[in-house]
Short mmCIF file of C-alpha atoms and ligand atoms in Angstrom, two decimals:
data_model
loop_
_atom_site.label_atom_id
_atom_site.label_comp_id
_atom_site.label_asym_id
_atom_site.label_seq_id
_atom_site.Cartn_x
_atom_site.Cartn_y
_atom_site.Cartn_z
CA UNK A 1 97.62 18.02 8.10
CA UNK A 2 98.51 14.47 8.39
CA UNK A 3 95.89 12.70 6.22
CA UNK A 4 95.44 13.51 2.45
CA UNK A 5 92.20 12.47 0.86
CA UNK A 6 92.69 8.98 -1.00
CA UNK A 7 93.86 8.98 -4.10
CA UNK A 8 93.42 6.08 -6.63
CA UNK A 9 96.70 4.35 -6.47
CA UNK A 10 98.10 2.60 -3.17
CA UNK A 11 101.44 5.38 -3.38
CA UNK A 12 99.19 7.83 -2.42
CA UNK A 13 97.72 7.04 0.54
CA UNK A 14 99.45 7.84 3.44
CA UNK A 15 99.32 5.02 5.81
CA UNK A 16 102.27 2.40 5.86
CA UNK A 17 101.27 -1.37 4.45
CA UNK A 18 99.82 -3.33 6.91
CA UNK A 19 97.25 -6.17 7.46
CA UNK A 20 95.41 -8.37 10.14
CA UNK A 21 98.43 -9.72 11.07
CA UNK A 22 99.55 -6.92 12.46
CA UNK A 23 96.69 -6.31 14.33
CA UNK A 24 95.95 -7.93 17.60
CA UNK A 25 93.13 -9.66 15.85
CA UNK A 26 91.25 -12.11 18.26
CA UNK A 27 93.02 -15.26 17.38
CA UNK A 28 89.45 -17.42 16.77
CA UNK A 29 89.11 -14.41 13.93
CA UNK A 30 93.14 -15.05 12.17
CA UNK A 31 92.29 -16.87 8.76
CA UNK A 32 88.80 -16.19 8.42
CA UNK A 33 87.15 -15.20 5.18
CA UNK A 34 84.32 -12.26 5.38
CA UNK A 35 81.03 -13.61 4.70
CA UNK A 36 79.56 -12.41 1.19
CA UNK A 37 78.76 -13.37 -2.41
CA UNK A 38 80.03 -11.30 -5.39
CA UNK A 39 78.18 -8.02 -6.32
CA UNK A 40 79.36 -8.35 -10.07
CA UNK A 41 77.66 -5.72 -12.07
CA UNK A 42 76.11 -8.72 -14.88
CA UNK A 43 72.33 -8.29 -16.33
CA UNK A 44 71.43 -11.29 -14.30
CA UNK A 45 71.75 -11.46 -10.61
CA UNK A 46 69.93 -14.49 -9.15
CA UNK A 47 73.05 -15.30 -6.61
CA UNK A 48 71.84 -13.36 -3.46
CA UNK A 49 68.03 -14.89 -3.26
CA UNK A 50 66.46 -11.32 -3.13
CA UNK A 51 62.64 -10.78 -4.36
CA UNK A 52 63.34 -9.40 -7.66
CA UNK A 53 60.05 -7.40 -7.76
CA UNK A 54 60.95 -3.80 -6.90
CA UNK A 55 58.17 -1.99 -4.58
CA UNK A 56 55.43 -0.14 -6.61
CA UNK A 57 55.11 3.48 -7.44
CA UNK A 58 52.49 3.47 -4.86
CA UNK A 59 54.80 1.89 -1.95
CA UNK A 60 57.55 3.89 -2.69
CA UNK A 61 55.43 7.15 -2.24
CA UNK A 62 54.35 5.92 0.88
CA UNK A 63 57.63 5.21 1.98
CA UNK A 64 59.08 8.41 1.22
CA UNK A 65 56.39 9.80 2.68
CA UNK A 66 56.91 8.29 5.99
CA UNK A 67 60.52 8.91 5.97
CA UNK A 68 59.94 12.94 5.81
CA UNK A 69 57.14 12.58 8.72
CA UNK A 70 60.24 10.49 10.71
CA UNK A 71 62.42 13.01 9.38
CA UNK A 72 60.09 16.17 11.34
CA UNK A 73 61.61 14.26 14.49
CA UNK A 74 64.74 13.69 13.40
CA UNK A 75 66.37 15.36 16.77
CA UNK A 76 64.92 12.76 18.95
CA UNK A 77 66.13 9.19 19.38
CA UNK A 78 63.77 6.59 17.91
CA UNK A 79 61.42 4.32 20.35
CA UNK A 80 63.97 2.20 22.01
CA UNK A 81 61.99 -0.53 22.41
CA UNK A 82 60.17 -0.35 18.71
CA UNK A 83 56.94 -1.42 20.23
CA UNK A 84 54.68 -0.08 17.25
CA UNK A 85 56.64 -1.93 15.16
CA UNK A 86 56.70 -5.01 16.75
CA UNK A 87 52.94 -5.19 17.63
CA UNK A 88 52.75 -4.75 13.72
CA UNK A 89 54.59 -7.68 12.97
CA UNK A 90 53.00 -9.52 15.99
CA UNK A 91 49.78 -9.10 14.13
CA UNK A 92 51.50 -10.42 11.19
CA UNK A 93 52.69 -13.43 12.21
CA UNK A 94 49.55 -14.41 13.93
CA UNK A 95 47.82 -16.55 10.98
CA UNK A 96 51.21 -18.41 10.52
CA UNK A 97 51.36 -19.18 14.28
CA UNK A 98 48.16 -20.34 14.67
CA UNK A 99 47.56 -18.62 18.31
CA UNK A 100 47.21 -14.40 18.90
CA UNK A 101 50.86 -13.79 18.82
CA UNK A 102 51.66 -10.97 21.41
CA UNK A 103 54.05 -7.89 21.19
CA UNK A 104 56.13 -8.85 24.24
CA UNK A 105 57.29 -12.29 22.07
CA UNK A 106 58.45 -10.50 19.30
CA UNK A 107 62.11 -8.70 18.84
CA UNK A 108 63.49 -6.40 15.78
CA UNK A 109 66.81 -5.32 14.92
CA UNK A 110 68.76 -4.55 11.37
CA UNK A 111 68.23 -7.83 9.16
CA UNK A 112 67.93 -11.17 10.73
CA UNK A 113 71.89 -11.21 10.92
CA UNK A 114 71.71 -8.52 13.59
CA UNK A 115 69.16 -10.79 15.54
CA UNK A 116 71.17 -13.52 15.19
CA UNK A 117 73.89 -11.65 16.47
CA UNK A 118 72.07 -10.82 19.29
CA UNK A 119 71.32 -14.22 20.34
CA UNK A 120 74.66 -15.19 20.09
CA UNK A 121 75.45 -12.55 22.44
CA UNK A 122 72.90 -12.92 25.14
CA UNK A 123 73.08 -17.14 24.90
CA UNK A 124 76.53 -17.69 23.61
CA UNK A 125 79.46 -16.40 24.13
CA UNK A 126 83.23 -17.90 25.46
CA UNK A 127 83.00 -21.53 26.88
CA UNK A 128 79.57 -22.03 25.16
CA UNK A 129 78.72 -24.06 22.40
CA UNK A 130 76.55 -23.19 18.81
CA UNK A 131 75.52 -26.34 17.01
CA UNK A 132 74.06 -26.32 13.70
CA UNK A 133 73.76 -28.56 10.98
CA UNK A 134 75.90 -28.15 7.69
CA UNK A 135 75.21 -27.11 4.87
CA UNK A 136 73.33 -24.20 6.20
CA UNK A 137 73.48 -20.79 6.05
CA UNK A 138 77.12 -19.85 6.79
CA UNK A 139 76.37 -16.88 9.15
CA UNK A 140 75.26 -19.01 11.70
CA UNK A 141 78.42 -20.38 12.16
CA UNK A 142 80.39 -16.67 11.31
CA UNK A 143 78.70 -15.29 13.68
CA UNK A 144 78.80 -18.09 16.67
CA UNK A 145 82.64 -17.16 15.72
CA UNK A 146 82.41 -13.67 16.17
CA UNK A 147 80.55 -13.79 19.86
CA UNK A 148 83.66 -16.38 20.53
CA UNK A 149 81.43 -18.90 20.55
CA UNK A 150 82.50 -22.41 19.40
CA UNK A 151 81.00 -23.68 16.49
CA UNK A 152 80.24 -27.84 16.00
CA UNK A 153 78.84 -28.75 12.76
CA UNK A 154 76.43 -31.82 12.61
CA UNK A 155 75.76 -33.03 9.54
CA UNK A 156 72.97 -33.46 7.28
CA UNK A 157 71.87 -36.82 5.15
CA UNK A 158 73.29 -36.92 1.65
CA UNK A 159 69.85 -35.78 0.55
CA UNK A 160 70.26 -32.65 3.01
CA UNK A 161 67.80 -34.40 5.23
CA UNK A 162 68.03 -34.06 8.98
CA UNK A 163 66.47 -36.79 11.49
CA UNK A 164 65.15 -36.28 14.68
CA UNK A 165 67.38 -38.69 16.21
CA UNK A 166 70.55 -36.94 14.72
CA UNK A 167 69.69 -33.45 15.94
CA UNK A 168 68.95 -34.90 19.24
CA UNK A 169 71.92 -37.20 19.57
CA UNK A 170 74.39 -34.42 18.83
CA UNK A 171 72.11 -32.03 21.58
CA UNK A 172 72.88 -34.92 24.14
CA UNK A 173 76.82 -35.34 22.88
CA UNK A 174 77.41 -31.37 22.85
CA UNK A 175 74.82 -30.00 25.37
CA UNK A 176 74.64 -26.94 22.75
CA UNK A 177 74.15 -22.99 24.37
CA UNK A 178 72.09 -22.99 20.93
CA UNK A 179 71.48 -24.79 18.35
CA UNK A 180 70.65 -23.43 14.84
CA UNK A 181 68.27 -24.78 12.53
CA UNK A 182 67.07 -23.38 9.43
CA UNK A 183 64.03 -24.16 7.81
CA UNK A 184 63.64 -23.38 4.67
CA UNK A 185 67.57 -24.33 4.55
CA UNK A 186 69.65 -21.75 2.90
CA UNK A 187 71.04 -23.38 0.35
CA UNK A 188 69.59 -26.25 0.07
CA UNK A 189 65.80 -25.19 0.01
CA UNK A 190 64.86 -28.32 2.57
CA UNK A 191 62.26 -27.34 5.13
CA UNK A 192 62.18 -29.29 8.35
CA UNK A 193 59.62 -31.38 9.37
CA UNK A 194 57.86 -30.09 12.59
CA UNK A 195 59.04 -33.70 14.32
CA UNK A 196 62.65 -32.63 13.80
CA UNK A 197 62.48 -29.29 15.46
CA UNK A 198 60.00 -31.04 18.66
CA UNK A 199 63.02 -33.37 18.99
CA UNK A 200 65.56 -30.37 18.88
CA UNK A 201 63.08 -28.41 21.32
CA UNK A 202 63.04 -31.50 23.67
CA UNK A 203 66.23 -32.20 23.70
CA UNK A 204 67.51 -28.61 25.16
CA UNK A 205 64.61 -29.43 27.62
CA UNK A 206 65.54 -32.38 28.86
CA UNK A 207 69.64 -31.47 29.35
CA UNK A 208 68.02 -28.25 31.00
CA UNK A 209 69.66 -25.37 28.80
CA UNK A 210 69.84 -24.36 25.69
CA UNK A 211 67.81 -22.46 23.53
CA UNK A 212 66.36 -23.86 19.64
CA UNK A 213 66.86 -21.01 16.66
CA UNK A 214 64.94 -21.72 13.78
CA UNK A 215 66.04 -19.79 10.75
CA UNK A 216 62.69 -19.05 8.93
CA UNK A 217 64.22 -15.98 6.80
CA UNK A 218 62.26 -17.97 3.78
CA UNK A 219 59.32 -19.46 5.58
CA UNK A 220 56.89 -16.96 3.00
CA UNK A 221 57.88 -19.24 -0.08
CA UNK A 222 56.97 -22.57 1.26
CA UNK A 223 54.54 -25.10 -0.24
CA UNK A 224 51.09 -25.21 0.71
CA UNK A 225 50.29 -27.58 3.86
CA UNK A 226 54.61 -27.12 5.06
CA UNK A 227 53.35 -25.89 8.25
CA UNK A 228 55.89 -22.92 10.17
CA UNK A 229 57.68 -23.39 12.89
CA UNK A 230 55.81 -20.59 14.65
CA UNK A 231 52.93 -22.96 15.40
CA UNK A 232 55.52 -25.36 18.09
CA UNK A 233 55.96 -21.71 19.94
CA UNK A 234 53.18 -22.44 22.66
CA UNK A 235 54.78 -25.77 23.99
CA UNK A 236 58.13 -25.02 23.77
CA UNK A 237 59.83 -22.11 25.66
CA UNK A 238 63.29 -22.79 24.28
CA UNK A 239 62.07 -21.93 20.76
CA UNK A 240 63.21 -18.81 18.78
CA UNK A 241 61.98 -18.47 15.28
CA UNK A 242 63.70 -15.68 13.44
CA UNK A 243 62.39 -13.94 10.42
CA UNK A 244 63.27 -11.22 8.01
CA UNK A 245 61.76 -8.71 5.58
CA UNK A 246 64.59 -8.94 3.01
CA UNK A 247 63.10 -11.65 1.24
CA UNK A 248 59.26 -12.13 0.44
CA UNK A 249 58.47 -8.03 1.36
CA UNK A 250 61.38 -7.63 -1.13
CA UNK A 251 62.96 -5.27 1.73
CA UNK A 252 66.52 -6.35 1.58
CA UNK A 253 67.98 -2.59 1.61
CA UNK A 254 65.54 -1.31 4.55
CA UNK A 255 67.85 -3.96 6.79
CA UNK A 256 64.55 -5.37 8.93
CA UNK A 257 65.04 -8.68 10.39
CA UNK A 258 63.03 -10.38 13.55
CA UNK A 259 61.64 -13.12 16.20
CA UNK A 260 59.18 -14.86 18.01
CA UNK A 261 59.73 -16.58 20.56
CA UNK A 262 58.79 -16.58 24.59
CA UNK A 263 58.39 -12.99 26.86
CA UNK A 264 61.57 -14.29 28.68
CA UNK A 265 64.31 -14.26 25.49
CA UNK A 266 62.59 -10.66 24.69
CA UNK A 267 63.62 -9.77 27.71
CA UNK A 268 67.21 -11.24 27.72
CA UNK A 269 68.15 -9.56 24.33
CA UNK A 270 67.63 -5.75 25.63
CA UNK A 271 70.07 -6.62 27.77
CA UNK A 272 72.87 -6.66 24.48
CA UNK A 273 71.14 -4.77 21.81
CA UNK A 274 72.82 -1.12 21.27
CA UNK A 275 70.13 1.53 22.76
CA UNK A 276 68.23 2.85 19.41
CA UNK A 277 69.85 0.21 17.40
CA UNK A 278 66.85 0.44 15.34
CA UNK A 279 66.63 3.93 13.29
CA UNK A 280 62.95 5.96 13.38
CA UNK A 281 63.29 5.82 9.40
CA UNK A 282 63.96 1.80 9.65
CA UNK A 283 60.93 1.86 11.89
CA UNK A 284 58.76 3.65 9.96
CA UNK A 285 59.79 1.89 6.92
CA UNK A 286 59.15 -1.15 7.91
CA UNK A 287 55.97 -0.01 9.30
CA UNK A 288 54.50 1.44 5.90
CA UNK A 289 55.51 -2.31 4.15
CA UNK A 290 53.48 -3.79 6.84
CA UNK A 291 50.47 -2.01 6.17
CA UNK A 292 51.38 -2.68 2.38
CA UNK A 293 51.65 -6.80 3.27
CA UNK A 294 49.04 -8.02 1.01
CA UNK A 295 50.74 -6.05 -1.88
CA UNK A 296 54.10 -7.45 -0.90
CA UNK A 297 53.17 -10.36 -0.48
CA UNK A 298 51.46 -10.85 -4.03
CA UNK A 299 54.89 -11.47 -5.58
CA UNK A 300 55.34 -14.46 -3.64
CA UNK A 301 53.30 -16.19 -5.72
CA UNK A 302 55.00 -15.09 -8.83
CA UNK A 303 58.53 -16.02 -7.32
CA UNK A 304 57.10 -19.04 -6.43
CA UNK A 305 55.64 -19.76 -9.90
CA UNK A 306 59.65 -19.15 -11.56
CA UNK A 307 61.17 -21.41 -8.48
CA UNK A 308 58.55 -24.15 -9.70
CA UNK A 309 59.39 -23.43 -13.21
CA UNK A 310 63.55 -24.26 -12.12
CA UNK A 311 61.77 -27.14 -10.23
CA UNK A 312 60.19 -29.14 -13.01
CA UNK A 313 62.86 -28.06 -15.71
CA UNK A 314 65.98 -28.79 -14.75
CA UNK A 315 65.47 -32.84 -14.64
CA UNK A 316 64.95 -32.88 -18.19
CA UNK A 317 68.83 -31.59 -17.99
CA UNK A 318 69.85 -34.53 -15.76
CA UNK A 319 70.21 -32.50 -12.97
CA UNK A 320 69.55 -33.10 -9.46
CA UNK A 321 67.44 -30.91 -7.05
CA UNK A 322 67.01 -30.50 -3.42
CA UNK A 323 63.12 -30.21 -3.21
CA UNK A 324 62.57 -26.23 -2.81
CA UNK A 325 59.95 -24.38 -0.26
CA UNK A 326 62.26 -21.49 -0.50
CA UNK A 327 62.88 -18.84 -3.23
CA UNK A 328 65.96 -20.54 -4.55
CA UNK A 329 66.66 -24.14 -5.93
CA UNK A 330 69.88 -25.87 -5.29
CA UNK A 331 71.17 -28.42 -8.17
CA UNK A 332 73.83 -30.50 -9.23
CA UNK A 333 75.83 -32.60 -9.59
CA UNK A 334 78.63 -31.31 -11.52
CA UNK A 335 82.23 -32.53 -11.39
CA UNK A 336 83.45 -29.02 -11.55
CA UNK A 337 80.41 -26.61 -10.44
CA UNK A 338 82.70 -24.16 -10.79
CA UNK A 339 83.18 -24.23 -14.12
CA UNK A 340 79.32 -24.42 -15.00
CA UNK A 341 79.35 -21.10 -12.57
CA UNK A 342 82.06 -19.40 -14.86
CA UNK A 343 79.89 -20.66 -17.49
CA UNK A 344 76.83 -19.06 -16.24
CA UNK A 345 78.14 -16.06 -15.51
CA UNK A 346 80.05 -15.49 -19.34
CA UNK A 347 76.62 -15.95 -20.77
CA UNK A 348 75.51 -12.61 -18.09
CA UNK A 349 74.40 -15.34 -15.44
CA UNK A 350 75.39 -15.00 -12.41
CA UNK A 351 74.45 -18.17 -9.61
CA UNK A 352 75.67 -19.23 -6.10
CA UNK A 353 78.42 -20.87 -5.63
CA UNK A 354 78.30 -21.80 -1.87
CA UNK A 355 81.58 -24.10 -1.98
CA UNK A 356 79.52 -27.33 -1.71
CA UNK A 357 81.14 -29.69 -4.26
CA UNK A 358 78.89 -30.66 -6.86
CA UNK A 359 75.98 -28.08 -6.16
CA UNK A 360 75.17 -24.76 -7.07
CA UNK A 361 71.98 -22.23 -6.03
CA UNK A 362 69.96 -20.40 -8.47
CA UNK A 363 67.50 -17.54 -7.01
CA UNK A 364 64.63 -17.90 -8.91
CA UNK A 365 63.89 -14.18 -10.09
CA UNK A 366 61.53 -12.64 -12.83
CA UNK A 367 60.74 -14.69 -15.63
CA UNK A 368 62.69 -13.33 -18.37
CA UNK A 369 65.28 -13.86 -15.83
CA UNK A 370 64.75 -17.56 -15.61
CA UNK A 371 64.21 -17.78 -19.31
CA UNK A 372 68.17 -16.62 -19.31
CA UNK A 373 69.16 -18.80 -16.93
CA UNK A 374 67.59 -21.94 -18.40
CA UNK A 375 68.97 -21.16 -22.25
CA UNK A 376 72.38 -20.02 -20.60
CA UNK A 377 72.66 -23.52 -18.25
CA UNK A 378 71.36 -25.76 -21.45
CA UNK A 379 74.27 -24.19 -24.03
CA UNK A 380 76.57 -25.23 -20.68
CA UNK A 381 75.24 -28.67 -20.34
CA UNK A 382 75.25 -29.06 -24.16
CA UNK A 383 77.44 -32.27 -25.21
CA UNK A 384 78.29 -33.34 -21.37
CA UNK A 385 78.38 -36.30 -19.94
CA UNK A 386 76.49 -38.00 -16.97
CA UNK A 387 78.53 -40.66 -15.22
CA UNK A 388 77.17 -43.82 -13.75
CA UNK A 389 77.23 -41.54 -10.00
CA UNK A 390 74.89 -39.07 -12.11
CA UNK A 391 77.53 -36.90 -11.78
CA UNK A 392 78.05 -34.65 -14.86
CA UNK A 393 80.59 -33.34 -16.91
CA UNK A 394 81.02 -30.62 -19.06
CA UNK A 395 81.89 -31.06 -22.76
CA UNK A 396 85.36 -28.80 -22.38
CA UNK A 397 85.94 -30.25 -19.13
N1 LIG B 1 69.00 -16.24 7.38
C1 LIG B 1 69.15 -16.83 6.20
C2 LIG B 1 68.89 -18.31 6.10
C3 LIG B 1 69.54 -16.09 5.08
O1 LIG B 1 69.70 -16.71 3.90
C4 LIG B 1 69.77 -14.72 5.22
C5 LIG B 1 70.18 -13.85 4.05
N2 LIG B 1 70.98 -14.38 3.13
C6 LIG B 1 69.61 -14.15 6.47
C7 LIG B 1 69.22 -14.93 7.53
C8 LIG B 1 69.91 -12.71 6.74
O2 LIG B 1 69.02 -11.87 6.15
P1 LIG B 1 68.83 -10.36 6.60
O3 LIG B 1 69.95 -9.99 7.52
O4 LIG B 1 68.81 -9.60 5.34
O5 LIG B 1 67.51 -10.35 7.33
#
């Protein structure tokens, strides 16, 4: 036998030391971290902006129960082409849209990431370009690496505002294979006026390629009257809106992520998804938190409630915001957010540090989880100082 099982220290195992740069790694991969925030075992997790409500008694029974009726087919492959699915969540994006959204416009796959991925492959790929505008959700541009895909970051306004003319004058300067937007922006909470993704939608019209991914993985938590991006569908072809049911149907472990967008990019992606990428158990999952929407959906108002809570206290602390329609607040500015992190996380805290100077993101969870947060950040901010910039500094600093 040439393998022994793993034992705990690094003299047992019996493979010789060795790492990536041994490998023939792809060299657009050498140097590149893996995306992911810390999984540190504390009594407050608000760093990965999941839906802290857990699915009732109720839901779980159904879900188990539809698991063991997917199970009694267990020897066949899943529907390919996860049609029952997908004229579920066609029927649930319909209000949001505005128009009678139809199965053959909508795509699922494992998580949003895995549609992303997808995109990438079918639209980007060598000699293409991905624009996006930073900060944003990092995967966008991980990802774009991944599918060898180059990767131009615009930027946003200090504010984490983005103009219509900037997103179209870097579509004209780049001539983008696609261009990522993401509204609500992960981190910064920003959603994008409609205007802004109409002048990212015309632009890739008028150079003639191109395709326009709005990230709407948040797009449950917005404010009243923030319209979605699914309602700009009819007029422009170009436009993918991707969604996910890891965050407002609290689904982040069933891995469910999708789109809208026209027939034609449907089409385009069965030409690079895996064949039964999507499991019969994800399907039917997903299926039985459909019918359970309303349910689900009824702790988007509490999560909301908490992210309003962050909203209107964290001022009094001299802190800035980023205004929020997502389930997460971003705030600073510290001269060392790191150490108001470390802070955090001593008192059993534990926030986002995305590597933005300055800022930090705070998932707003249940309330006694706020109620930590808030009394762990004040004891932080106790005895700092704001500087003229508003910048602040802790006490020990
Ligand atoms: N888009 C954005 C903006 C996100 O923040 C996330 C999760 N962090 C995702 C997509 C991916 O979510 P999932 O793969 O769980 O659907």
């Amino acid at each position: 036998m040439i393998f022994k099982a793993a034992g705990s220290g690094a003299e047992d195992r019996p493979w010789r030391p060795w790492d990536a740069d041994g490998l023939p790694l792809r060299d657009s991969l050498r140097g590149l971290s893996p995306y992911g925030a810390p999984q540190l075992d504390v009594p407050v997790r608000l760093n990965t902006n999941e839906n802290p409500h857990p699915p009732s008694v109720g839901l779980v029974d159904a879900i188990g129960k539809a698991a063991a009726l997917a199970a009694t087919e267990a020897n066949r492959y899943p529907d390919r082409d996860a049609e029952a699915l997908r004229a579920d969540l066609a029927y649930y994006l319909t209000p949001d849209a505005g128009f009678g959204v139809h199965t053959s416009q909508v795509w699922a796959a494992n998580g949003s990431n895995e549609i992303l991925q997808q995109l990438l492959q079918a639209f980007g790929g060598p000699g293409r370009v991905a624009l996006g505008f930073e900060p944003s959700y990092s995967m966008h541009r991980l990802i774009a690496l991944a599918t060898a895909t180059e990767w131009v970051a615009g930027q946003r306004a200090e504010d984490f505002t983005l103009s219509p003319a900037v997103v179209a004058d870097a579509i004209a300067r780049h001539r983008p294979a696609l261009v990522f937007l993401c509204s609500p922006n992960n981190p910064t909470g920003t959603a994008l006026p409609p205007e802004v993704v109409a002048a990212a939608c015309e632009a890739v019209e008028a150079t003639g390629s191109g395709m326009v991914v709005v990230d709407e993985a948040y797009a449950e938590f917005r404010r009243a009257g923030v319209p979605s991006t699914l309602t700009l569908l009819p007029r422009h072809p170009r436009l993918v809106v991707t969604r996910t049911m890891s965050k407002a149907f609290a689904l982040a472990g069933a891995r469910v992520g999708y789109l809208a967008a026209h027939p034609a990019v449907v089409d385009s992606l069965y030409l690079v998804r895996l064949p039964y990428h999507l499991s019969s158990f994800t399907q039917a999952v997903a299926r039985t938190a459909l019918a359970h929407a309303d349910e689900l959906l009824g702790t988007v108002e509490a999560v909301k409630a908490q992210r309003d809570r962050i909203v209107r206290e964290l001022p009094a602390l001299g802190l800035r915001l980023a205004p929020s329609d997502a389930n997460f607040v971003f705030f600073g500015r510290f001269a060392d957010q790191r150490a108001v992190w470390q802070s955090l996380l001593d008192a059993g805290v534990l926030v986002r540090d995305v590597g933005l100077t300055g800022w930090l993101r705070v998932t707003a969870g249940l309330p006694n989880e706020v109620d930590a947060f808030l009394g762990a950040l004040g004891r932080t901010l106790t005895g700092s100082v704001i500087g003229a910039d508003g910048v602040i500094s802790l006490a020990t600093a």
